[in-house]
Tab-separated table of C-alpha atoms and ligand atoms in Angstrom:
chain	number	residue	atom	x	y	z
A	1	MET	CA	76.274	253.428	93.746
A	2	SER	CA	74.071	253.334	96.219
A	3	TYR	CA	70.086	254.402	95.588
A	4	ARG	CA	67.702	256.075	98.127
A	5	ILE	CA	65.221	254.652	96.673
A	6	PRO	CA	66.142	251.333	94.565
A	7	LEU	CA	64.412	249.686	91.951
A	8	ASN	CA	63.421	246.554	93.734
A	9	LYS	CA	64.245	245.373	97.796
A	10	ILE	CA	63.375	241.848	98.720
A	11	GLY	CA	60.304	241.914	100.338
A	12	LEU	CA	60.120	239.011	102.809
A	13	VAL	CA	56.592	240.186	104.497
A	14	GLY	CA	55.482	235.800	105.471
A	15	LYS	CA	57.147	233.129	107.636
A	16	GLU	CA	60.237	232.730	105.460
A	17	THR	CA	62.558	232.636	107.822
A	18	GLU	CA	60.865	230.000	110.763
A	19	LEU	CA	59.954	228.097	107.530
A	20	VAL	CA	63.891	228.245	106.536
A	21	SER	CA	64.914	227.244	110.288
A	22	ALA	CA	62.297	224.356	109.855
A	23	SER	CA	63.693	223.091	106.471
A	24	LEU	CA	67.456	223.272	108.413
A	25	LYS	CA	66.153	221.161	111.172
A	26	THR	CA	64.898	218.208	108.901
A	27	GLY	CA	68.334	216.780	108.422
A	28	CYS	CA	67.427	216.978	104.791
A	29	LEU	CA	68.687	219.616	102.624
A	30	ALA	CA	69.020	218.538	99.015
A	31	SER	CA	66.338	219.024	96.188
A	32	GLY	CA	62.755	216.831	96.910
A	33	GLY	CA	62.231	216.643	100.624
A	34	VAL	CA	59.058	217.710	102.381
A	35	PHE	CA	59.062	221.835	101.569
A	36	SER	CA	60.411	221.051	97.466
A	37	LYS	CA	57.068	218.937	97.842
A	38	ARG	CA	54.994	221.062	99.607
A	39	CYS	CA	55.970	223.915	97.194
A	40	GLU	CA	55.297	222.387	94.398
A	41	ARG	CA	51.592	220.918	95.569
A	42	LEU	CA	51.000	224.943	96.501
A	43	ILE	CA	52.023	225.637	92.725
A	44	GLU	CA	50.188	223.006	91.160
A	45	GLU	CA	46.794	224.412	92.800
A	46	LEU	CA	47.337	227.593	91.995
A	47	ILE	CA	48.052	226.632	88.365
A	48	GLY	CA	47.313	223.534	87.928
A	49	GLY	CA	49.439	220.952	85.716
A	50	SER	CA	52.461	219.268	87.331
A	51	CYS	CA	55.448	221.478	88.688
A	52	PHE	CA	58.870	221.222	88.976
A	53	LEU	CA	61.033	223.301	91.162
A	54	THR	CA	64.221	224.493	89.636
A	55	THR	CA	66.776	226.351	90.708
A	56	SER	CA	65.651	229.454	87.641
A	57	CYS	CA	63.339	230.422	85.474
A	58	THR	CA	66.389	229.818	83.171
A	59	SER	CA	67.306	226.604	84.195
A	60	ALA	CA	62.903	225.696	83.532
A	61	LEU	CA	63.323	227.014	80.152
A	62	GLU	CA	66.717	224.671	79.533
A	63	ILE	CA	64.223	221.709	80.399
A	64	SER	CA	61.418	222.907	78.141
A	65	ALA	CA	64.002	223.482	75.298
A	66	LEU	CA	65.316	219.592	76.114
A	67	LEU	CA	61.548	218.456	76.222
A	68	SER	CA	60.917	219.729	72.934
A	69	GLY	CA	63.490	217.796	71.238
A	70	ILE	CA	65.046	220.614	69.739
A	71	GLY	CA	68.321	220.031	67.625
A	72	PRO	CA	70.561	221.469	65.392
A	73	GLY	CA	68.700	223.566	62.631
A	74	ASP	CA	65.170	223.585	64.704
A	75	GLU	CA	63.302	227.121	64.608
A	76	VAL	CA	62.143	228.621	67.822
A	77	ILE	CA	59.902	231.704	67.376
A	78	MET	CA	60.009	234.335	70.157
A	79	PRO	CA	60.109	238.017	71.123
A	80	SER	CA	63.754	240.057	70.795
A	81	PHE	CA	62.803	242.229	73.871
A	82	THR	CA	62.991	239.494	76.329
A	83	PHE	CA	65.971	238.382	78.943
A	84	VAL	CA	68.540	236.426	76.805
A	85	SER	CA	67.531	232.764	78.695
A	86	THR	CA	64.663	232.743	76.367
A	87	ALA	CA	66.848	232.825	73.599
A	88	ASN	CA	69.679	230.588	75.241
A	89	ALA	CA	67.713	227.729	76.327
A	90	PHE	CA	66.978	226.479	72.865
A	91	CYS	CA	70.378	228.145	71.275
A	92	LEU	CA	72.057	225.335	74.062
A	93	ARG	CA	70.536	222.607	72.034
A	94	GLY	CA	71.495	223.826	68.736
A	95	GLY	CA	68.087	225.641	67.739
A	96	GLU	CA	67.748	228.857	66.070
A	97	PRO	CA	65.866	231.567	67.688
A	98	VAL	CA	63.512	233.520	64.960
A	99	PHE	CA	62.895	236.919	66.471
A	100	ALA	CA	59.313	238.162	66.353
A	101	GLU	CA	58.089	241.558	66.601
A	102	ILE	CA	55.867	243.115	69.528
A	103	ARG	CA	52.454	244.997	70.101
A	104	ARG	CA	53.151	248.542	70.793
A	105	ASP	CA	50.058	248.307	73.174
A	106	THR	CA	51.337	245.273	75.452
A	107	LEU	CA	54.832	244.633	74.525
A	108	ASN	CA	54.295	241.511	74.062
A	109	ILE	CA	54.878	239.203	70.402
A	110	ASP	CA	52.439	240.300	68.303
A	111	GLU	CA	50.388	237.160	67.739
A	112	THR	CA	49.203	238.111	64.279
A	113	ARG	CA	52.620	238.154	62.946
A	114	ILE	CA	53.688	234.624	63.795
A	115	GLU	CA	52.164	232.397	61.316
A	116	SER	CA	54.292	234.382	58.397
A	117	GLN	CA	57.481	233.511	60.145
A	118	ILE	CA	56.677	229.379	60.410
A	119	ASN	CA	58.240	227.205	58.183
A	120	SER	CA	58.944	223.593	57.566
A	121	ARG	CA	62.048	223.984	60.410
A	122	THR	CA	59.948	225.607	63.208
A	123	ARG	CA	59.375	223.838	66.128
A	124	ALA	CA	58.045	225.576	69.119
A	125	ILE	CA	57.177	229.467	69.806
A	126	VAL	CA	57.902	230.976	72.982
A	127	ALA	CA	55.292	233.210	74.839
A	128	VAL	CA	56.931	235.878	76.958
A	129	HIS	CA	54.342	237.465	79.319
A	130	TYR	CA	55.879	241.207	79.801
A	131	ALA	CA	55.456	242.662	82.910
A	132	GLY	CA	53.122	240.053	84.022
A	133	LEU	CA	50.634	240.480	81.369
A	134	SER	CA	49.763	237.450	79.208
A	135	CYS	CA	50.079	237.438	75.711
A	136	GLU	CA	47.151	236.584	73.330
A	137	MET	CA	47.218	233.046	74.049
A	138	ASP	CA	44.175	231.577	72.519
A	139	ALA	CA	45.552	233.084	68.674
A	140	ILE	CA	49.060	231.939	69.697
A	141	ASN	CA	48.030	228.718	70.472
A	142	ALA	CA	45.357	228.281	67.292
A	143	VAL	CA	48.244	229.041	65.128
A	144	ALA	CA	50.559	226.494	67.075
A	145	LYS	CA	47.628	223.680	66.993
A	146	LYS	CA	47.126	224.577	63.019
A	147	HIS	CA	51.332	223.999	62.332
A	148	ASP	CA	51.962	221.580	64.918
A	149	LEU	CA	54.040	223.535	67.480
A	150	LEU	CA	54.960	223.591	70.723
A	151	VAL	CA	54.241	226.495	73.141
A	152	ILE	CA	56.042	227.714	75.745
A	153	GLU	CA	55.388	230.380	78.434
A	154	ASP	CA	58.284	232.007	79.747
A	155	ALA	CA	56.073	233.422	82.709
A	156	ALA	CA	59.129	234.366	84.185
A	157	GLN	CA	57.484	237.823	85.325
A	158	ALA	CA	53.958	236.029	85.296
A	159	PHE	CA	53.494	234.230	88.462
A	160	LEU	CA	49.741	234.531	89.714
A	161	SER	CA	48.905	236.769	86.268
A	162	THR	CA	45.690	235.183	84.301
A	163	TYR	CA	44.362	235.210	80.881
A	164	LYS	CA	40.531	234.578	80.299
A	165	GLU	CA	40.708	233.595	83.998
A	166	ARG	CA	43.106	231.029	83.430
A	167	PRO	CA	46.269	230.863	85.267
A	168	CYS	CA	49.789	232.316	82.982
A	169	GLY	CA	51.721	229.339	82.867
A	170	SER	CA	49.089	226.925	82.167
A	171	LEU	CA	48.307	228.544	78.642
A	172	GLY	CA	50.777	226.510	76.683
A	173	ASP	CA	52.300	222.949	76.838
A	174	MET	CA	54.964	224.389	79.457
A	175	GLY	CA	55.267	227.392	81.631
A	176	CYS	CA	58.559	228.545	82.973
A	177	PHE	CA	58.593	230.716	86.156
A	178	SER	CA	61.514	233.035	87.841
A	179	TYR	CA	61.496	233.576	91.466
A	180	HIS	CA	64.677	235.329	91.203
A	181	GLU	CA	64.872	237.927	93.694
A	182	THR	CA	63.846	240.752	91.305
A	183	LYS	CA	60.596	239.267	90.469
A	184	THR	CA	57.475	239.349	92.254
A	185	PHE	CA	57.909	236.213	94.466
A	186	THR	CA	61.359	235.216	95.537
A	187	SER	CA	63.425	233.132	97.362
A	188	GLY	CA	66.295	234.787	95.601
A	189	GLU	CA	67.337	232.429	92.996
A	190	GLY	CA	64.663	230.370	91.645
A	191	GLY	CA	62.233	228.890	89.110
A	192	ALA	CA	59.476	226.681	88.636
A	193	LEU	CA	58.511	224.614	85.398
A	194	VAL	CA	55.099	223.544	84.640
A	195	VAL	CA	54.291	220.679	82.485
A	196	SER	CA	50.620	221.028	81.025
A	197	ASN	CA	51.150	218.476	78.096
A	198	ALA	CA	50.819	215.373	80.027
A	199	ASP	CA	52.380	213.895	77.142
A	200	LEU	CA	56.080	215.430	78.278
A	201	LEU	CA	55.376	214.571	81.826
A	202	PRO	CA	57.797	211.217	81.937
A	203	GLN	CA	60.793	212.720	79.944
A	204	ALA	CA	60.190	216.132	82.214
A	205	GLU	CA	60.558	213.790	85.388
A	206	MET	CA	63.935	212.245	84.030
A	207	ALA	CA	65.210	215.555	82.700
A	208	ARG	CA	64.791	216.698	86.094
A	209	ASP	CA	66.390	213.695	87.700
A	210	TYR	CA	69.637	214.125	85.760
A	211	GLY	CA	68.566	211.812	83.005
A	212	THR	CA	67.724	208.750	84.771
A	213	ASN	CA	64.503	206.896	85.896
A	214	ARG	CA	65.154	208.037	89.632
A	215	SER	CA	61.699	209.142	90.510
A	216	GLN	CA	60.346	205.858	89.085
A	217	PHE	CA	62.521	203.928	90.705
A	218	MET	CA	61.838	205.434	94.116
A	219	ARG	CA	58.243	204.666	93.599
A	220	GLY	CA	59.016	201.234	92.439
A	221	ASP	CA	57.626	201.439	89.132
A	222	SER	CA	60.765	199.963	88.169
A	223	ASP	CA	63.471	198.305	89.602
A	224	LYS	CA	66.728	199.716	88.120
A	225	TYR	CA	67.897	203.017	88.566
A	226	THR	CA	70.010	203.991	85.636
A	227	TRP	CA	70.594	206.702	82.915
A	228	MET	CA	67.342	207.285	80.336
A	229	SER	CA	67.734	210.494	78.486
A	230	LEU	CA	69.517	213.760	78.668
A	231	GLY	CA	69.144	215.541	81.696
A	232	SER	CA	71.090	217.530	84.298
A	233	SER	CA	70.912	218.995	87.723
A	234	PHE	CA	68.140	221.213	87.836
A	235	SER	CA	66.307	221.568	91.185
A	236	PRO	CA	67.026	224.008	94.307
A	237	SER	CA	67.638	222.741	97.806
A	238	GLU	CA	64.872	222.352	100.530
A	239	THR	CA	65.807	225.782	101.887
A	240	VAL	CA	65.032	227.800	98.593
A	241	ALA	CA	61.874	225.858	98.812
A	242	ALA	CA	61.453	226.504	102.193
A	243	ILE	CA	61.524	230.340	101.348
A	244	LEU	CA	59.145	230.184	98.393
A	245	VAL	CA	56.533	228.180	100.510
A	246	GLY	CA	56.411	231.232	102.766
A	247	GLN	CA	56.306	234.170	99.777
A	248	ILE	CA	53.065	232.345	98.290
A	249	GLU	CA	51.711	231.285	101.613
A	250	VAL	CA	51.381	235.229	101.482
A	251	ARG	CA	50.286	235.694	97.730
A	252	GLU	CA	47.553	238.105	98.723
A	253	THR	CA	49.160	240.596	100.980
A	254	ILE	CA	52.256	240.675	98.294
A	255	LEU	CA	49.473	241.257	95.653
A	256	THR	CA	47.138	243.523	97.352
A	257	LYS	CA	50.359	245.981	98.167
A	258	ARG	CA	51.397	245.574	94.370
A	259	ARG	CA	48.468	246.719	93.130
A	260	ALA	CA	47.520	249.678	95.160
A	261	LEU	CA	51.503	250.647	94.151
A	262	HIS	CA	49.999	250.086	90.561
A	263	GLU	CA	47.078	252.256	90.776
A	264	ARG	CA	48.896	255.143	92.325
A	265	TYR	CA	51.358	255.337	89.752
A	266	GLN	CA	48.437	255.090	87.166
A	267	GLU	CA	46.360	257.518	88.937
A	268	ALA	CA	49.229	259.613	88.995
A	269	LEU	CA	51.459	259.431	85.777
A	270	SER	CA	47.913	259.085	83.472
A	271	PRO	CA	47.664	262.700	82.808
A	272	LEU	CA	51.051	262.259	80.559
A	273	VAL	CA	49.607	260.143	78.049
A	274	SER	CA	47.528	263.455	76.360
A	275	ARG	CA	51.476	264.830	76.363
A	276	GLY	CA	52.428	261.728	74.479
A	277	VAL	CA	54.281	259.633	77.017
A	278	GLY	CA	52.811	256.009	77.830
A	279	TRP	CA	52.673	253.775	80.707
A	280	GLY	CA	51.897	250.090	81.384
A	281	PRO	CA	51.563	247.341	82.045
A	282	GLN	CA	47.366	248.287	80.651
A	283	VAL	CA	45.381	245.373	81.656
A	284	PRO	CA	42.439	244.362	79.319
A	285	SER	CA	39.345	243.223	80.991
A	286	GLU	CA	40.358	239.321	80.226
A	287	CYS	CA	43.611	239.724	81.880
A	288	THR	CA	44.860	239.945	85.554
A	289	VAL	CA	48.445	240.836	86.394
A	290	ASN	CA	50.927	240.367	89.254
A	291	TYR	CA	52.255	243.710	89.408
A	292	HIS	CA	55.803	242.643	88.355
A	293	LEU	CA	56.863	245.983	87.291
A	294	PHE	CA	55.371	249.621	86.067
A	295	TYR	CA	56.949	250.926	83.343
A	296	LEU	CA	56.882	254.489	81.432
A	297	LEU	CA	57.176	255.185	77.743
A	298	ALA	CA	59.045	258.410	77.291
A	299	ARG	CA	58.425	260.354	73.569
A	300	ASP	CA	61.917	258.953	72.191
A	301	ARG	CA	65.483	257.196	73.609
A	302	ARG	CA	66.896	260.762	74.494
A	303	GLU	CA	63.840	262.100	76.695
A	304	ARG	CA	64.337	258.719	78.359
A	305	ASP	CA	67.935	258.589	79.043
A	306	ALA	CA	67.393	262.203	80.550
A	307	LEU	CA	64.330	261.299	82.667
A	308	ILE	CA	66.768	258.435	84.058
A	309	THR	CA	69.435	260.732	85.132
A	310	CYS	CA	67.302	262.915	86.508
A	311	PHE	CA	66.174	260.237	88.784
A	312	GLY	CA	69.612	258.786	89.477
A	313	ASP	CA	70.600	262.722	90.706
A	314	LYS	CA	67.858	262.611	93.217
A	315	GLY	CA	69.031	259.009	94.398
A	316	ILE	CA	66.367	257.225	92.575
A	317	LEU	CA	67.218	254.072	90.466
A	318	ALA	CA	64.939	253.522	87.423
A	319	THR	CA	66.355	251.734	84.656
A	320	PHE	CA	65.514	250.473	80.940
A	321	HIS	CA	65.960	246.947	79.716
A	322	PHE	CA	65.746	245.123	77.186
A	323	ILE	CA	68.569	245.408	74.703
A	324	PRO	CA	66.618	243.731	71.750
A	325	LEU	CA	67.817	240.438	71.279
A	326	HIS	CA	68.326	240.301	67.484
A	327	ASP	CA	70.385	243.407	68.298
A	328	SER	CA	73.117	242.224	70.523
A	329	PRO	CA	76.639	241.379	69.379
A	330	TYR	CA	76.337	237.557	69.829
A	331	ALA	CA	72.770	237.508	67.938
A	332	ARG	CA	74.601	239.461	64.988
A	333	SER	CA	77.909	237.166	64.931
A	334	ARG	CA	75.250	234.146	64.735
A	335	GLY	CA	73.270	236.129	61.315
A	336	TRP	CA	69.874	236.493	63.801
A	337	SER	CA	69.951	240.026	63.374
A	338	GLY	CA	67.478	241.945	61.096
A	339	SER	CA	64.727	244.811	61.473
A	340	LEU	CA	62.394	245.140	63.882
A	341	PRO	CA	61.229	248.305	63.766
A	342	VAL	CA	58.557	248.072	66.653
A	343	THR	CA	60.955	246.689	69.279
A	344	GLU	CA	63.671	248.822	68.572
A	345	ASP	CA	61.533	251.557	69.199
A	346	ILE	CA	60.160	250.703	72.001
A	347	ALA	CA	63.332	249.232	73.817
A	348	GLY	CA	64.363	252.890	73.501
A	349	ARG	CA	61.824	254.341	75.339
A	350	VAL	CA	60.971	251.917	78.170
A	351	ILE	CA	61.928	253.049	81.786
A	352	ARG	CA	60.866	250.628	85.150
A	353	LEU	CA	59.907	252.905	87.917
A	354	PRO	CA	60.756	251.492	91.808
A	355	MET	CA	58.345	248.530	92.268
A	356	PHE	CA	58.712	246.462	95.729
A	357	ASN	CA	56.813	245.055	98.548
A	358	THR	CA	57.682	247.543	100.964
A	359	LEU	CA	57.844	250.532	98.937
A	360	GLU	CA	56.645	253.700	101.161
A	361	THR	CA	53.816	256.036	100.160
A	362	ALA	CA	56.090	258.816	100.792
A	363	GLU	CA	58.972	257.457	98.564
A	364	GLN	CA	56.352	256.608	95.504
A	365	ASP	CA	55.574	260.515	95.831
A	366	GLU	CA	59.163	261.329	95.211
A	367	VAL	CA	59.142	259.001	92.004
A	368	ILE	CA	55.711	260.523	91.114
A	369	ASP	CA	57.091	264.188	91.528
A	370	THR	CA	60.260	263.467	89.492
A	371	VAL	CA	58.546	262.443	86.655
A	372	LEU	CA	55.792	265.363	86.907
A	373	GLU	CA	58.504	267.998	87.294
A	374	PHE	CA	60.380	266.369	84.465
A	375	TYR	CA	57.321	267.108	82.236
A	376	ARG	CA	56.376	270.259	83.922
B	1	PLP	C1	63.710	237.292	84.728
B	1	PLP	C2	63.546	236.465	83.384
B	1	PLP	C3	64.239	235.292	83.248
B	1	PLP	C4	64.950	234.287	84.011
B	1	PLP	O1	64.782	233.937	85.248
B	1	PLP	P1	65.916	233.480	86.383
B	1	PLP	O2	65.215	233.253	87.249
B	1	PLP	O3	66.778	235.063	86.644
B	1	PLP	O4	66.535	232.229	85.320
B	1	PLP	C5	63.758	234.827	81.846
B	1	PLP	N1	62.865	235.096	81.083
B	1	PLP	C6	62.354	236.874	81.326
B	1	PLP	C7	61.488	237.286	80.442
B	1	PLP	C8	62.650	237.077	82.849
B	1	PLP	O5	62.252	238.602	83.010
């Protein structure tokens, strides 16, 4: 089914086409060429740490699981209200997800409840910055430090968001970004791993290079090019990097446009709060967001589903997500389920509204009117 107003549209508003064409003319299309290097340096300037472009945030998370040394029986604390890749990356190494509860105000992991889930098998905490809004990273880093755990940020939705004036993705040991076409900045498929913990750098480079010391060899730091550790093929081609350079170069244009959309939704829909309808992300003063998505929280599941149907009847795509991981068939089959009342309640009430770089004012008005009419 096609919708007049989709949830998302790719907004190529920079020089992506010219850059792709330039990348094709270099004669190098594999990873690691001039566009990949340019893109990695650009991300390092914006985020800090050391950047490795990947084919997806999923790949970046998989590298982070390798670097964490996760093995069978090791536990990793993460929210259940997230995309499957957050968990799969660690489960692929034999790790066990320990699903944590979220906060009602931010829909991010509840930092005050993490410590009660830590035991001798715990190795890492994954902080997922939902809707581009940072988790309470000071508290998460403090509990991780106390128990000697690694902190991995699933910053798939949070490229260029900040927490206390520091970029999301640079706040833990490693940060993982997504440039999938549904995210604020995109190369179709794509991602990046940013490593802030320098101890992990040599291992990160080798994991990225199929488990070899290729990069050291190329720099002349090693005289043999050989198998050193576990690794895989994680890097995107030059054309993908070229698209991403084009997107990141016009970051201010993209953020300004999306901020305007966010503020219009906020202004028009805030009056519903007195009726018990929520919206988000609501950005506290110590954070900024990249306006990845705007969501409503209906009063209950039935109301949420009725509103989605109402949008559909008008040719507007508004969707819900995520099915909580602890409540999924796979988690149940592995015995990773349990009861997370806040997560279950929130997941039954979230609706994402259309949000993309080229959403017109008249289209946004239609979305807003649909909501207001529904609640009239
Ligand atoms: C989109 C998303 C991912 C996966 O990103 P890909 O680049 O598609 O692999 C992982 N985690 C979260 C929270 C996401 O929103």
